[in-house]
mmCIF file of C-alpha atoms in Angstrom:
data_model
loop_
_atom_site.group_PDB
_atom_site.id
_atom_site.type_symbol
_atom_site.label_atom_id
_atom_site.label_comp_id
_atom_site.label_asym_id
_atom_site.label_seq_id
_atom_site.Cartn_x
_atom_site.Cartn_y
_atom_site.Cartn_z
ATOM 1 C CA MET A 1 -16.876 8.499 33.934
ATOM 2 C CA ARG A 2 -16.787 6.737 37.418
ATOM 3 C CA ILE A 3 -14.793 3.618 36.612
ATOM 4 C CA LEU A 4 -12.322 6.079 35.188
ATOM 5 C CA ALA A 5 -11.847 7.767 38.329
ATOM 6 C CA THR A 6 -12.037 4.542 40.410
ATOM 7 C CA ILE A 7 -9.641 3.298 38.084
ATOM 8 C CA GLY A 8 -7.247 6.256 38.678
ATOM 9 C CA VAL A 9 -7.793 5.940 42.591
ATOM 10 C CA ALA A 10 -6.650 2.299 42.483
ATOM 11 C CA VAL A 11 -3.956 2.846 40.003
ATOM 12 C CA ALA A 12 -2.140 5.781 42.331
ATOM 13 C CA SER A 13 -2.449 4.037 45.537
ATOM 14 C CA LYS A 14 -0.869 0.985 44.888
ATOM 15 C CA GLY A 15 2.120 3.451 44.186
ATOM 16 C CA ILE A 16 2.463 3.957 40.302
ATOM 17 C CA PHE A 17 3.395 7.270 39.300
ATOM 18 C CA ASP A 18 4.062 9.462 36.936
ATOM 19 C CA PRO A 19 7.834 8.515 35.641
ATOM 20 C CA CYS A 20 8.672 11.789 34.239
ATOM 21 C CA SER A 21 7.378 13.715 37.636
ATOM 22 C CA THR A 22 11.437 13.825 38.621
ATOM 23 C CA VAL A 23 13.115 14.595 35.336
ATOM 24 C CA LYS A 24 14.068 18.169 34.500
ATOM 25 C CA CYS A 25 14.389 18.780 30.591
ATOM 26 C CA GLY A 26 17.383 21.112 29.727
ATOM 27 C CA ALA A 27 17.853 23.825 27.690
ATOM 28 C CA LEU A 28 16.645 22.565 24.036
ATOM 29 C CA THR A 29 18.367 24.747 20.953
ATOM 30 C CA CYS A 30 17.178 23.261 17.498
ATOM 31 C CA PRO A 31 19.183 23.865 14.931
ATOM 32 C CA THR A 32 18.654 25.996 11.459
ATOM 33 C CA GLY A 33 15.440 23.428 9.879
ATOM 34 C CA PHE A 34 14.385 21.961 13.259
ATOM 35 C CA VAL A 35 11.926 22.594 15.877
ATOM 36 C CA ALA A 36 10.957 21.520 19.620
ATOM 37 C CA GLU A 37 8.400 18.578 19.486
ATOM 38 C CA SER A 38 7.025 17.662 22.155
ATOM 39 C CA VAL A 39 5.502 13.629 21.988
ATOM 40 C CA LYS A 40 3.003 11.890 24.391
ATOM 41 C CA GLY A 41 5.116 9.585 26.594
ATOM 42 C CA HIS A 42 7.817 11.304 26.227
ATOM 43 C CA CYS A 43 9.254 13.182 29.062
ATOM 44 C CA CYS A 44 11.068 16.120 27.042
ATOM 45 C CA PRO A 45 10.907 17.556 23.790
ATOM 46 C CA TYR A 46 13.193 16.925 21.123
ATOM 47 C CA CYS A 47 14.734 18.628 17.690
ATOM 48 C CA VAL A 48 13.213 17.447 14.714
ATOM 49 C CA ASN A 49 12.455 18.447 11.309
ATOM 50 C CA PRO A 50 9.451 18.426 9.644
ATOM 51 C CA ASN A 51 11.174 18.254 6.020
ATOM 52 C CA ILE A 52 11.806 14.833 6.569
ATOM 53 C CA LYS A 53 9.675 12.420 6.376
ATOM 54 C CA VAL A 54 10.167 9.069 8.255
ATOM 55 C CA GLY A 55 7.721 5.952 6.334
ATOM 56 C CA LYS A 56 7.431 2.731 8.123
ATOM 57 C CA ALA A 57 10.170 0.210 8.394
ATOM 58 C CA VAL A 58 8.273 -2.836 8.480
ATOM 59 C CA THR A 59 5.079 -3.797 6.004
ATOM 60 C CA GLY A 60 4.266 -6.789 7.031
ATOM 61 C CA PRO A 61 4.720 -9.772 5.106
ATOM 62 C CA THR A 62 4.452 -9.042 1.554
ATOM 63 C CA GLY A 63 6.176 -12.204 -0.609
ATOM 64 C CA SER A 64 8.671 -9.579 -2.358
ATOM 65 C CA HIS A 65 11.607 -11.331 -1.452
ATOM 66 C CA GLY A 66 10.337 -14.525 -2.796
ATOM 67 C CA GLY A 67 8.197 -16.312 -0.395
ATOM 68 C CA LYS A 68 4.539 -16.990 -1.437
ATOM 69 C CA PRO A 69 1.366 -17.472 0.629
ATOM 70 C CA SER A 70 1.401 -19.887 3.130
ATOM 71 C CA PRO A 71 -1.864 -22.286 1.649
ATOM 72 C CA THR A 72 -3.401 -23.325 5.687
ATOM 73 C CA CYS A 73 -2.124 -20.002 7.493
ATOM 74 C CA ALA A 74 -3.238 -16.753 7.189
ATOM 75 C CA ASP A 75 -0.485 -13.475 7.027
ATOM 76 C CA VAL A 76 2.339 -16.202 6.841
ATOM 77 C CA PHE A 77 4.516 -16.818 3.539
ATOM 78 C CA CYS A 78 6.744 -19.774 3.265
ATOM 79 C CA PHE A 79 9.893 -19.831 1.700
ATOM 80 C CA PRO A 80 11.912 -22.558 -0.534
ATOM 81 C CA THR A 81 13.521 -25.538 1.440
ATOM 82 C CA LEU A 82 16.838 -26.983 1.492
ATOM 83 C CA CYS A 83 15.239 -30.196 2.528
ATOM 84 C CA GLU A 84 17.324 -33.417 0.704
ATOM 85 C CA LYS A 85 14.336 -35.151 1.620
ATOM 86 C CA GLU A 86 11.072 -34.513 -0.108
ATOM 87 C CA THR A 87 8.892 -32.354 2.341
ATOM 88 C CA THR A 88 5.941 -32.579 4.345
ATOM 89 C CA ALA A 89 2.929 -30.598 3.057
ATOM 90 C CA PRO A 90 1.142 -28.814 5.413
ATOM 91 C CA THR A 91 -2.411 -29.851 5.462
ATOM 92 C CA THR A 92 -4.999 -28.375 8.096
ATOM 93 C CA THR A 93 -4.781 -31.546 10.550
ATOM 94 C CA ASN A 94 -0.729 -31.572 10.681
ATOM 95 C CA GLY A 95 -0.134 -27.828 12.139
ATOM 96 C CA LEU A 96 2.206 -27.118 9.239
ATOM 97 C CA CYS A 97 2.048 -23.341 7.811
ATOM 98 C CA CYS A 98 4.922 -24.331 4.822
ATOM 99 C CA PRO A 99 6.463 -27.173 4.084
ATOM 100 C CA SER A 100 8.886 -28.454 6.749
ATOM 101 C CA CYS A 101 12.094 -31.264 5.993
ATOM 102 C CA PRO A 102 11.317 -34.452 7.579
ATOM 103 C CA LYS A 103 13.007 -35.411 11.090
#
């Protein structure tokens, strides 16, 4: 507890302030089916339809578009190259995660 109180005093003394302290939110009238929602970190509430579920747009590497897991690097997917010559294969010593075209 003491550490948190001390940090708060240090932040206030450096001129850091709440960016929402000077924001005046206007009147909000949500259309039918929407409700006003306040979210931590946002200055003003906004209208949200609780019946619409938004999923994650980014799922991370999955290989669903033709990539294959790298043999040497975690969470990396490799795709076919368009090299005109034979590729350099990745190893644990050359720093490559995927096959690379020669220079």
